[in-house]
Amino acid sequence: MRMPVNPILETLRSIAHERSQGVPDEDFILRSMWRVDHRSQPTPYERFMVYSFVMAQTVRQGCSYADFDSIQLGEWSDQLIGQDAREVRGSCREENIALLDAVFGALPRSPHETYTVNGGTVAKPLARSRIVVAEAMRLLRRHGGNRVANVGVIGNFIHHLKQEGVDVTASDFDPELIKHGILDVPVVSGRQSPQVVAEADVALVCSETLASDTLDELVAAAHDNGTKLVLFAVTGCHFAEEYCRTFGIDAVISEPQPQYLFQGPSTLEVYRREDLATRALR
């Protein structure tokens, strides 16, 4: 069955071909693909998370989250190994995101800030949440307002936002969250996410919206209503710079693999649209 076209993903694919000129072809060879299933609640503030994610590896790992147990790697995937990741396609949108993310991982990138997060499985998710929420608050203080929306609920984000005293709204596709909310914050259906973004001063959006094919409409809702948009990217983390440059997202905090779920240090990279614009004028 033919997959629907994802405008952002297809634009990124074209950019990858242009930017990869002059980079050794060897850097784009697909070396590995794998899937991780996990069920976890890393901190008391967090939702109980039941997800899978698929990773594709060139010189770096690309990643896309997916519904639990929905990605089946097998003989189809075996045919991709050893091929140029710029040219192959996976069997689903999530595989295609991971493959393209691995392509972008082979391209040069220049984050505006880089943070190293250390500690255990409780300390690291809280530390990364403070960094992400600080970026949302930076935009809120600069541009005014008191309304922050979290699209694609992360409980640790909401915990830190509540400590800032802002008006928090949230949306997600998880029926349990919609039924019960989280940390006394009601959660509406993900189908209402464009309205939630439109009514916020700053929207803190998780990049899994690219995999659910809703990121395009959220970007449009932010642009049309003057909402500042902060994207937290584990899915498609290496797209971060282009999200700011090409799609006008105000700030992206990316978390390349190995992410906080694994032991050892993890890295967060911060990209800002305003800083890219300043660089372009130099």
XYZ file of N, CA and C in Angstrom:
846
model
N 0.848 -1.190 0.000
C 0.000 0.000 0.000
C 0.884 1.241 0.000
N 0.553 2.209 -0.823
C 1.345 3.420 -0.926
C 1.114 4.298 0.300
N 2.215 4.759 0.917
C 2.101 5.620 2.103
C 1.752 7.042 1.701
N 0.920 7.744 2.485
C 0.615 9.147 2.190
C 1.869 9.992 2.216
N 1.877 11.047 1.432
C 3.026 11.942 1.375
C 3.043 12.812 2.628
N 4.197 12.893 3.269
C 4.400 13.767 4.419
C 5.212 14.961 3.932
N 4.601 16.158 3.801
C 5.306 17.293 3.180
C 6.633 17.633 3.832
N 6.684 17.672 5.164
C 7.946 18.003 5.825
C 8.994 16.945 5.514
N 8.617 15.684 5.589
C 9.577 14.607 5.350
C 10.104 14.651 3.922
N 9.231 14.901 2.971
C 9.676 14.942 1.577
C 10.569 16.150 1.308
N 10.272 17.271 1.942
C 11.155 18.440 1.814
C 12.528 18.143 2.395
N 12.552 17.496 3.554
C 13.819 17.124 4.169
C 14.614 16.182 3.278
N 13.925 15.284 2.603
C 14.612 14.350 1.718
C 15.318 15.094 0.585
N 14.647 16.088 0.024
C 15.264 16.886 -1.041
C 16.467 17.663 -0.515
N 16.345 18.227 0.677
C 17.448 18.973 1.279
C 18.643 18.056 1.520
N 18.378 16.824 1.959
C 19.468 15.884 2.226
C 20.276 15.614 0.969
N 19.605 15.451 -0.158
C 20.323 15.206 -1.405
C 21.188 16.412 -1.773
N 20.667 17.613 -1.579
C 21.438 18.809 -1.913
C 22.636 18.973 -0.984
N 22.418 18.809 0.312
C 23.481 19.063 1.288
C 24.539 17.960 1.317
N 24.202 16.781 0.803
C 25.159 15.678 0.866
C 26.180 15.712 -0.256
N 26.014 16.633 -1.200
C 27.017 16.760 -2.257
C 28.354 17.157 -1.635
N 29.399 16.413 -1.962
C 30.716 16.703 -1.405
C 31.034 15.915 -0.148
N 30.021 15.259 0.464
C 30.256 14.383 1.608
C 30.531 12.982 1.061
N 31.516 12.265 1.567
C 31.827 10.931 1.034
C 30.605 10.012 1.021
N 30.397 9.334 -0.108
C 29.264 8.407 -0.224
C 29.303 7.340 0.861
N 30.494 6.960 1.280
C 30.658 5.925 2.299
C 29.931 6.284 3.591
N 29.809 7.572 3.876
C 29.172 8.005 5.121
C 27.671 7.733 5.138
N 27.093 7.453 3.980
C 25.646 7.257 3.899
C 25.244 5.787 3.748
N 26.221 4.879 3.835
C 25.894 3.457 3.753
C 25.149 3.027 5.018
N 24.028 2.352 4.827
C 23.245 1.858 5.962
C 23.928 0.620 6.531
N 24.356 0.729 7.786
C 25.097 -0.357 8.423
C 24.206 -1.270 9.255
N 23.203 -0.711 9.904
C 22.385 -1.491 10.832
C 20.999 -0.877 10.956
N 20.042 -1.714 11.311
C 18.718 -1.263 11.751
C 18.319 -2.132 12.935
N 17.664 -1.521 13.920
C 17.160 -2.310 15.029
C 15.966 -1.614 15.661
N 15.248 -2.409 16.462
C 14.044 -1.917 17.137
C 14.189 -2.124 18.632
N 13.692 -1.155 19.386
C 13.688 -1.248 20.848
C 12.246 -1.114 21.317
N 11.797 -2.050 22.130
C 10.492 -1.956 22.783
C 10.725 -1.602 24.243
N 9.961 -0.675 24.758
C 10.155 -0.362 26.172
C 8.855 0.015 26.847
N 8.776 -0.327 28.122
C 7.665 0.008 29.001
C 8.314 0.573 30.255
N 8.049 1.826 30.539
C 8.795 2.437 31.638
C 8.064 3.637 32.210
N 8.436 3.967 33.432
C 8.025 5.212 34.074
C 9.252 5.749 34.803
N 10.077 6.554 34.123
C 11.382 6.922 34.670
C 11.338 7.791 35.917
N 10.282 8.586 36.090
C 10.153 9.399 37.300
C 8.693 9.374 37.748
N 8.418 9.741 38.991
C 7.037 9.740 39.471
C 6.144 10.734 38.726
N 6.744 11.736 38.075
C 5.952 12.749 37.380
C 5.551 12.289 35.972
N 6.187 11.235 35.506
C 6.032 10.844 34.111
C 4.849 9.901 33.913
N 4.302 9.925 32.733
C 3.320 8.941 32.320
C 3.978 7.562 32.276
N 3.165 6.510 32.306
C 3.689 5.177 32.062
C 3.809 5.025 30.554
N 5.046 4.909 30.081
C 5.311 4.958 28.645
C 5.416 3.549 28.060
N 4.662 3.320 27.000
C 4.678 2.043 26.296
C 4.921 2.359 24.829
N 6.149 2.220 24.390
C 6.535 2.631 23.044
C 7.532 1.656 22.450
N 7.685 1.750 21.152
C 8.827 1.177 20.447
C 9.540 2.311 19.732
N 10.801 2.096 19.411
C 11.439 2.990 18.456
C 12.364 2.190 17.559
N 12.478 2.661 16.327
C 13.325 2.021 15.335
C 14.519 2.928 15.079
N 15.695 2.312 14.938
C 16.901 3.081 14.670
C 17.576 2.561 13.406
N 18.158 3.472 12.654
C 18.936 3.162 11.465
C 20.304 3.802 11.634
N 21.358 3.101 11.227
C 22.711 3.572 11.511
C 23.527 3.742 10.226
N 24.055 4.956 10.041
C 25.108 5.206 9.054
C 26.367 5.483 9.876
N 26.890 6.704 9.840
C 27.959 7.063 10.783
C 27.373 7.475 12.124
N 26.070 7.777 12.151
C 25.350 8.045 13.392
C 24.003 7.345 13.308
N 23.299 7.319 14.446
C 22.009 6.653 14.488
C 20.874 7.631 14.241
N 19.954 7.257 13.367
C 18.697 7.965 13.215
C 17.621 7.213 13.964
N 16.563 7.913 14.377
C 15.573 7.291 15.263
C 14.172 7.793 14.946
N 13.210 6.906 15.120
C 11.798 7.308 15.118
C 11.039 6.466 16.123
N 10.284 7.133 16.977
C 9.382 6.421 17.875
C 8.186 5.891 17.092
N 7.533 4.869 17.658
C 6.401 4.217 17.008
C 5.498 3.627 18.076
N 4.295 3.247 17.686
C 3.414 2.528 18.606
C 4.079 1.215 19.004
N 3.804 0.784 20.216
C 4.454 -0.412 20.750
C 4.253 -1.621 19.838
N 5.364 -2.284 19.506
C 5.360 -3.529 18.727
C 4.797 -3.363 17.320
N 4.819 -2.133 16.802
C 4.238 -1.909 15.468
C 5.267 -2.007 14.346
N 6.555 -2.040 14.687
C 7.619 -2.118 13.686
C 8.145 -3.548 13.636
N 8.109 -4.152 12.467
C 8.583 -5.514 12.305
C 9.760 -5.526 11.339
N 10.969 -5.615 11.877
C 12.156 -5.708 11.036
C 12.366 -7.170 10.641
N 12.676 -7.388 9.368
C 12.845 -8.762 8.901
C 13.565 -8.796 7.576
N 13.158 -9.717 6.708
C 13.838 -9.891 5.430
C 13.780 -8.623 4.578
N 12.670 -7.880 4.679
C 12.583 -6.624 3.931
C 13.696 -5.671 4.369
N 13.883 -5.562 5.678
C 14.916 -4.672 6.199
C 16.310 -5.160 5.838
N 16.498 -6.490 5.780
C 17.810 -7.041 5.430
C 18.280 -6.546 4.070
N 17.344 -6.353 3.160
C 17.708 -5.905 1.820
C 18.248 -4.476 1.810
N 17.970 -3.703 2.865
C 18.414 -2.310 2.915
C 19.856 -2.172 3.409
N 20.301 -3.134 4.209
C 21.632 -3.050 4.797
C 22.688 -3.076 3.685
N 23.636 -2.145 3.793
C 24.680 -2.029 2.782
C 24.332 -1.100 1.635
N 23.089 -0.608 1.621
C 22.656 0.308 0.566
C 22.879 1.768 0.998
N 22.787 2.673 0.033
C 22.877 4.101 0.311
C 21.566 4.547 0.956
N 21.656 5.004 2.195
C 20.442 5.366 2.938
C 19.698 6.529 2.305
N 20.353 7.298 1.428
C 19.671 8.387 0.727
C 18.699 7.862 -0.315
N 18.899 6.625 -0.754
C 18.149 6.111 -1.895
C 17.101 5.075 -1.531
N 17.187 4.485 -0.340
C 16.282 3.381 -0.009
C 15.057 3.901 0.746
N 14.046 3.076 0.804
C 12.825 3.384 1.541
C 12.494 2.216 2.455
N 11.949 2.522 3.626
C 11.504 1.493 4.541
C 10.097 1.043 4.225
N 9.562 0.190 5.082
C 8.229 -0.362 4.856
C 7.134 0.467 5.513
N 7.516 1.516 6.272
C 6.528 2.357 6.943
C 7.136 3.729 7.188
N 6.312 4.681 7.616
C 6.770 6.051 7.830
C 7.879 6.101 8.888
N 7.721 5.340 9.959
C 8.708 5.391 11.029
C 10.080 4.924 10.541
N 10.120 3.867 9.749
C 11.404 3.421 9.197
C 11.991 4.490 8.283
N 11.151 5.135 7.490
C 11.647 6.182 6.593
C 12.216 7.370 7.366
N 11.572 7.718 8.476
C 12.103 8.811 9.309
C 13.468 8.428 9.866
N 13.585 7.198 10.406
C 14.859 6.764 10.973
C 15.949 6.737 9.905
N 15.633 6.252 8.713
C 16.614 6.211 7.627
C 17.072 7.610 7.238
N 16.122 8.522 7.068
C 16.487 9.876 6.670
C 17.232 10.593 7.798
N 16.849 10.309 9.035
C 17.551 10.890 10.178
C 19.009 10.426 10.203
N 19.249 9.162 9.843
C 20.622 8.653 9.768
C 21.401 9.329 8.654
N 20.712 9.701 7.565
C 21.358 10.459 6.488
C 21.780 11.825 7.014
N 20.863 12.535 7.659
C 21.190 13.850 8.211
C 22.280 13.754 9.280
N 22.349 12.606 9.963
C 23.391 12.422 10.961
C 24.790 12.428 10.371
N 24.884 12.141 9.067
C 26.180 12.160 8.383
C 26.549 13.539 7.857
N 25.641 14.507 7.980
C 25.892 15.865 7.477
C 26.438 16.753 8.595
N 27.219 17.783 8.247
C 27.691 18.715 9.282
C 26.525 19.440 9.943
N 26.664 19.750 11.224
C 25.639 20.509 11.934
C 26.306 21.403 12.957
N 25.623 22.499 13.291
C 26.210 23.489 14.199
C 25.177 23.930 15.232
N 25.025 23.169 16.316
C 24.098 23.599 17.363
C 24.580 24.879 18.029
N 23.635 25.656 18.555
C 23.984 26.895 19.227
C 24.418 26.656 20.665
N 23.902 25.599 21.268
C 24.342 25.190 22.599
C 24.298 23.670 22.668
N 25.201 23.096 23.441
C 25.219 21.651 23.657
C 25.332 21.381 25.150
N 24.484 20.492 25.641
C 24.492 20.121 27.050
C 24.781 18.622 27.172
N 25.569 18.261 28.155
C 25.777 16.857 28.489
C 25.033 16.566 29.784
N 24.197 15.540 29.741
C 23.359 15.183 30.885
C 23.876 13.874 31.461
N 24.200 13.892 32.728
C 24.725 12.712 33.414
C 23.761 12.267 34.506
N 24.023 11.078 35.032
C 23.223 10.578 36.139
C 22.493 9.301 35.771
N 21.594 8.904 36.648
C 20.840 7.675 36.454
C 19.530 7.912 35.736
N 18.662 6.906 35.779
C 17.421 6.948 35.016
C 16.394 7.925 35.576
N 16.604 8.417 36.791
C 15.734 9.463 37.329
C 16.340 10.833 37.075
N 17.634 10.975 37.306
C 18.281 12.285 37.190
C 18.286 12.791 35.751
N 18.557 11.929 34.791
C 18.704 12.400 33.413
C 17.394 12.913 32.804
N 16.258 12.213 32.959
C 15.024 12.777 32.389
C 14.612 14.096 33.020
N 14.886 14.260 34.322
C 14.567 15.531 34.961
C 15.492 16.632 34.471
N 16.776 16.306 34.301
C 17.734 17.304 33.829
C 17.404 17.757 32.413
N 17.089 16.830 31.537
C 16.767 17.233 30.158
C 15.474 18.036 30.125
N 14.538 17.704 30.999
C 13.282 18.455 31.032
C 13.510 19.898 31.450
N 14.416 20.113 32.405
C 14.717 21.486 32.811
C 15.287 22.291 31.638
N 16.130 21.664 30.826
C 16.728 22.348 29.674
C 15.662 22.690 28.643
N 14.782 21.748 28.360
C 13.737 21.972 27.353
C 12.761 23.042 27.819
N 12.318 22.952 29.067
C 11.360 23.932 29.597
C 12.011 25.311 29.683
N 13.297 25.380 29.995
C 13.985 26.678 30.039
C 13.941 27.361 28.679
N 14.019 26.596 27.603
C 13.946 27.186 26.263
C 12.548 27.726 25.983
N 11.525 26.988 26.405
C 10.155 27.477 26.249
C 9.946 28.750 27.066
N 10.478 28.792 28.284
C 10.311 29.962 29.137
C 11.090 31.154 28.594
N 12.231 30.901 27.973
C 13.012 31.991 27.361
C 12.178 32.701 26.302
N 11.489 31.944 25.478
C 10.644 32.541 24.446
C 9.419 33.219 25.057
N 8.861 32.604 26.094
C 7.682 33.192 26.729
C 8.028 34.543 27.358
N 9.152 34.624 28.022
C 9.545 35.886 28.661
C 9.904 36.943 27.628
N 10.476 36.508 26.524
C 10.864 37.468 25.494
C 9.658 38.028 24.765
N 8.665 37.202 24.514
C 7.542 37.605 23.656
C 6.248 37.828 24.424
N 6.223 37.491 25.701
C 5.050 37.781 26.520
C 4.032 36.653 26.533
N 3.169 36.711 27.523
C 2.113 35.723 27.661
C 2.353 34.805 28.839
N 1.376 33.900 29.057
C 1.459 32.983 30.200
C 0.928 31.599 29.866
N 0.668 31.344 28.571
C 0.029 30.081 28.176
C 1.035 29.207 27.426
N 1.280 28.011 27.972
C 2.191 27.061 27.331
C 1.441 25.758 27.086
N 1.502 25.280 25.859
C 0.868 24.013 25.496
C 1.927 22.943 25.325
N 1.636 21.750 25.830
C 2.505 20.590 25.600
C 1.751 19.615 24.698
N 2.222 19.481 23.476
C 1.603 18.568 22.508
C 2.464 17.316 22.441
N 1.864 16.175 22.800
C 2.617 14.944 22.975
C 3.164 14.949 24.385
N 2.328 14.540 25.332
C 2.576 14.803 26.753
C 3.869 14.147 27.243
N 4.694 14.938 27.902
C 5.812 14.446 28.708
C 5.612 15.003 30.106
N 5.356 14.105 31.046
C 5.006 14.520 32.398
C 6.075 15.366 33.057
N 7.335 15.058 32.802
C 8.407 15.852 33.403
C 8.401 17.286 32.895
N 8.033 17.491 31.637
C 7.894 18.856 31.122
C 6.786 19.587 31.878
N 5.655 18.922 32.040
C 4.524 19.552 32.715
C 4.872 19.849 34.172
N 5.582 18.956 34.813
C 6.032 19.187 36.201
C 6.840 20.476 36.294
N 7.809 20.666 35.411
C 8.643 21.866 35.463
C 7.870 23.112 35.027
N 6.967 22.977 34.072
C 6.145 24.126 33.667
C 5.265 24.601 34.817
N 4.689 23.668 35.547
C 3.851 24.058 36.687
C 4.677 24.793 37.745
N 5.929 24.401 37.913
C 6.785 25.111 38.868
C 7.049 26.547 38.433
N 6.939 26.812 37.123
C 7.112 28.170 36.603
C 5.855 29.015 36.765
N 4.758 28.393 37.159
C 3.524 29.137 37.393
C 2.774 29.543 36.144
N 3.034 28.884 35.013
C 2.348 29.236 33.778
C 1.052 28.444 33.650
N 0.207 28.884 32.742
C -1.051 28.200 32.426
C -0.739 27.093 31.423
N -0.857 25.831 31.853
C -0.446 24.689 31.033
C -1.668 23.990 30.444
N -1.618 23.746 29.135
C -2.603 22.895 28.472
C -1.849 21.761 27.789
N -2.571 20.681 27.449
C -1.890 19.514 26.895
C -2.816 18.740 25.971
N -2.190 18.056 25.007
C -2.946 17.181 24.101
C -2.116 15.942 23.815
N -2.822 14.841 23.550
C -2.150 13.569 23.285
C -3.185 12.604 22.704
N -2.689 11.529 22.095
C -3.586 10.502 21.560
C -3.790 9.337 22.524
N -3.122 9.356 23.669
C -3.242 8.268 24.642
C -4.595 8.353 25.347
N -5.457 7.331 25.203
C -6.791 7.401 25.826
C -6.752 7.535 27.341
N -5.747 6.927 27.994
C -5.655 7.022 29.451
C -5.349 8.452 29.889
N -4.481 9.127 29.161
C -4.177 10.524 29.484
C -5.397 11.407 29.248
N -6.101 11.154 28.159
C -7.301 11.943 27.859
C -8.351 11.734 28.948
N -8.431 10.529 29.456
C -9.429 10.208 30.479
C -9.068 10.799 31.837
N -7.772 10.698 32.209
C -7.387 11.033 33.582
C -6.558 12.318 33.702
N -6.003 12.822 32.586
C -5.094 13.949 32.681
C -3.768 13.527 33.295
N -2.940 14.500 33.618
C -1.652 14.204 34.235
C -1.233 15.374 35.125
N -0.855 15.079 36.352
C -0.406 16.096 37.310
C -1.428 17.230 37.431
N -2.706 16.855 37.455
C -3.832 17.790 37.576
C -4.001 18.696 36.353
N -3.374 18.346 35.252
C -3.575 19.086 33.998
C -4.437 18.239 33.070
N -5.594 18.761 32.641
C -6.424 17.999 31.686
C -5.690 17.805 30.364
N -5.952 16.688 29.706
C -5.349 16.379 28.412
C -6.470 16.153 27.403
N -6.447 16.914 26.312
C -7.458 16.746 25.270
C -6.901 15.856 24.176
N -7.778 15.403 23.299
C -7.383 14.509 22.217
C -6.374 15.173 21.289
N -5.443 14.372 20.775
C -4.481 14.868 19.810
C -5.116 15.460 18.576
N -6.339 15.093 18.292
C -7.052 15.687 17.142
C -7.286 17.184 17.349
N -7.255 17.624 18.609
C -7.431 19.042 18.920
C -6.105 19.799 19.034
N -5.001 19.149 18.717
C -3.691 19.779 18.897
C -3.525 21.086 18.133
N -3.987 21.207 16.871
C -3.840 22.506 16.202
C -4.518 23.641 16.957
N -5.694 23.379 17.541
C -6.382 24.412 18.314
C -5.612 24.725 19.593
N -5.064 23.685 20.239
C -4.278 23.884 21.455
C -3.066 24.754 21.157
N -2.399 24.501 20.037
C -1.253 25.318 19.633
C -1.695 26.746 19.337
N -2.788 26.886 18.605
C -3.263 28.212 18.198
C -3.589 29.091 19.405
N -4.044 28.489 20.502
C -4.475 29.264 21.672
C -3.341 29.511 22.672
N -2.148 28.974 22.408
C -1.027 29.123 23.330
C -0.127 30.285 22.924
N 0.643 30.773 23.861
C 1.695 31.745 23.549
C 2.969 31.025 23.098
N 3.241 29.890 23.740
C 4.356 29.022 23.349
C 3.838 27.596 23.334
N 4.164 26.856 22.287
C 3.792 25.451 22.204
C 5.056 24.608 22.275
N 5.081 23.680 23.201
C 6.186 22.745 23.370
C 5.725 21.416 22.784
N 6.245 21.094 21.608
C 5.741 19.981 20.801
C 6.800 18.888 20.724
N 6.387 17.647 20.876
C 7.302 16.520 20.746
C 7.368 16.067 19.292
N 8.561 15.673 18.866
C 8.781 15.400 17.443
C 8.141 14.105 16.974
N 7.551 13.323 17.887
C 6.812 12.150 17.440
C 5.603 12.567 16.583
N 5.273 13.857 16.615
C 4.216 14.355 15.724
C 4.612 14.217 14.258
N 5.906 14.131 13.955
C 6.322 13.857 12.578
C 5.918 12.446 12.194
N 6.098 11.485 13.099
C 5.728 10.102 12.823
C 4.211 9.932 12.739
N 3.463 10.718 13.514
C 1.996 10.630 13.459
C 1.400 11.485 12.342
N 2.277 12.127 11.557
C 1.879 12.917 10.388
C 1.016 14.113 10.769
N 1.328 14.719 11.919
C 0.573 15.899 12.356
C 1.451 17.136 12.510
N 2.760 17.013 12.340
C 3.642 18.153 12.572
C 3.370 19.291 11.601
N 3.072 18.966 10.335
C 2.813 20.019 9.346
C 1.710 20.971 9.806
N 0.602 20.404 10.286
C -0.526 21.266 10.668
C -0.236 22.029 11.952
N 0.623 21.476 12.823
C 0.981 22.202 14.045
C 1.874 23.385 13.728
N 2.812 23.208 12.790
C 3.655 24.322 12.351
C 2.785 25.415 11.728
N 1.831 25.009 10.905
C 0.934 25.986 10.270
C 0.106 26.723 11.316
N -0.417 25.996 12.310
C -1.218 26.638 13.361
C -0.392 27.647 14.142
N 0.868 27.316 14.428
C 1.737 28.254 15.149
C 1.995 29.501 14.322
N 2.331 29.319 13.050
C 2.620 30.465 12.181
C 1.397 31.364 12.012
N 0.232 30.750 11.852
C -0.984 31.523 11.595
C -1.459 32.308 12.811
N -1.064 31.872 14.005
C -1.594 32.489 15.221
C -0.525 33.166 16.080
N 0.687 33.275 15.561
C 1.744 33.953 16.302
C 2.236 33.196 17.516
N 2.035 31.876 17.538
C 2.504 31.051 18.645
C 3.969 30.697 18.441
N 4.787 30.880 19.454
C 6.180 30.462 19.378
C 6.241 28.945 19.551
N 7.031 28.298 18.710
C 7.034 26.839 18.661
C 8.401 26.303 19.067
N 8.400 25.455 20.093
C 9.600 24.754 20.556
C 9.376 23.275 20.298
N 10.315 22.651 19.597
C 10.193 21.233 19.269
C 11.247 20.452 20.035
N 10.817 19.395 20.709
C 11.751 18.484 21.354
C 11.889 17.252 20.485
N 13.106 16.997 19.994
C 13.301 16.004 18.938
C 14.195 14.860 19.385
N 13.580 13.720 19.624
C 14.295 12.448 19.652
C 14.049 11.755 18.319
N 12.781 11.611 17.963
C 12.454 11.239 16.584
C 12.994 12.322 15.654
N 13.783 11.899 14.660
C 14.315 12.877 13.704
C 15.195 13.924 14.351
N 16.032 13.523 15.304
C 16.831 14.524 16.045
C 17.772 15.299 15.137
N 18.276 14.665 14.070
C 19.247 15.332 13.205
C 18.598 16.296 12.206
N 17.271 16.392 12.222
C 16.578 17.370 11.377
C 16.561 18.757 12.021
N 17.066 18.878 13.243
C 16.823 20.057 14.070
C 17.176 21.364 13.377
N 18.357 21.436 12.789
C 18.786 22.695 12.180
C 17.869 23.094 11.027
N 17.451 22.109 10.228
C 16.554 22.409 9.106
C 15.150 22.761 9.583
N 14.721 22.196 10.693
C 13.426 22.598 11.247
C 13.395 24.111 11.466
N 14.498 24.655 11.983
C 14.561 26.102 12.226
C 14.746 26.867 10.927
N 15.683 26.438 10.102
C 16.035 27.186 8.899
C 14.944 27.140 7.843
N 14.389 25.976 7.595
C 13.473 25.787 6.460
C 12.011 25.924 6.841
N 11.658 25.475 8.041
C 10.238 25.436 8.419
C 9.864 26.503 9.441
N 10.828 27.322 9.861
C 10.524 28.449 10.729
C 10.177 28.095 12.151
N 10.544 26.892 12.612
C 10.326 26.543 14.014
C 11.293 27.368 14.866
N 10.790 27.944 15.946
C 11.568 28.923 16.697
C 12.764 28.312 17.410
N 12.592 27.148 17.984
C 13.702 26.503 18.691
C 13.488 24.997 18.660
N 14.590 24.273 18.551
C 14.557 22.809 18.598
C 15.624 22.343 19.576
N 15.212 21.480 20.502
C 16.160 20.804 21.373
C 16.160 19.348 20.945
N 17.310 18.878 20.469
C 17.386 17.506 19.965
C 18.168 16.634 20.937
N 17.816 15.353 20.946
C 18.508 14.381 21.793
C 18.956 13.212 20.916
N 20.172 13.282 20.374
C 20.681 12.160 19.578
C 20.868 10.911 20.433
N 20.917 9.765 19.767
C 21.226 8.522 20.466
C 22.704 8.497 20.866
N 23.050 7.903 22.008
C 22.167 7.193 22.940
C 21.429 8.165 23.851
N 20.128 8.024 23.906
C 19.295 8.937 24.672
C 19.292 8.557 26.148
N 18.488 9.288 26.918
C 18.540 9.199 28.380
C 18.170 7.819 28.918
N 17.492 6.978 28.131
C 17.102 5.661 28.623
C 18.302 4.762 28.906
N 19.426 5.053 28.249
C 20.602 4.206 28.381
C 21.572 4.803 29.396
N 22.429 3.935 29.972
C 23.395 4.421 30.947
C 24.462 5.267 30.260
N 25.165 6.041 31.081
C 26.193 6.918 30.542
C 25.623 8.282 30.198
N 26.491 9.209 29.787
C 26.026 10.560 29.453
C 25.205 10.595 28.180
N 24.260 11.494 28.117
C 23.521 11.771 26.883
C 23.651 13.255 26.572
N 23.385 13.602 25.327
C 23.645 14.957 24.838
C 22.358 15.607 24.360
N 22.205 16.876 24.668
C 21.125 17.691 24.118
C 21.737 18.812 23.295
N 21.188 19.041 22.102
C 21.649 20.119 21.231
C 20.523 21.119 21.043
N 20.827 22.404 21.161
C 19.824 23.467 21.038
C 20.075 24.255 19.751
N 19.021 24.408 18.961
C 19.056 25.195 17.727
C 17.984 26.265 17.818
N 18.293 27.480 17.324
C 17.345 28.591 17.391
C 17.252 29.274 16.033
N 16.028 29.547 15.620
C 15.805 30.199 14.326
C 16.441 31.576 14.284
N 16.345 32.324 15.372
C 16.877 33.688 15.392
C 18.392 33.684 15.217
N 19.067 32.691 15.788
C 20.519 32.618 15.659
C 20.936 32.242 14.242
N 20.157 31.362 13.603
C 20.441 31.025 12.207
C 20.279 32.245 11.317
N 19.251 33.059 11.580
C 19.047 34.273 10.794
C 20.215 35.243 10.970
N 20.715 35.353 12.196
C 21.863 36.242 12.452
C 23.096 35.750 11.720
N 23.320 34.447 11.721
C 24.470 33.873 10.998
C 24.375 34.172 9.510
N 23.155 34.074 8.969
C 22.975 34.265 7.534
C 23.304 35.696 7.108
N 23.176 36.669 8.023
C 23.442 38.078 7.699
C 24.913 38.430 7.789
N 25.718 37.552 8.379
C 27.137 37.872 8.567
C 27.898 37.768 7.255
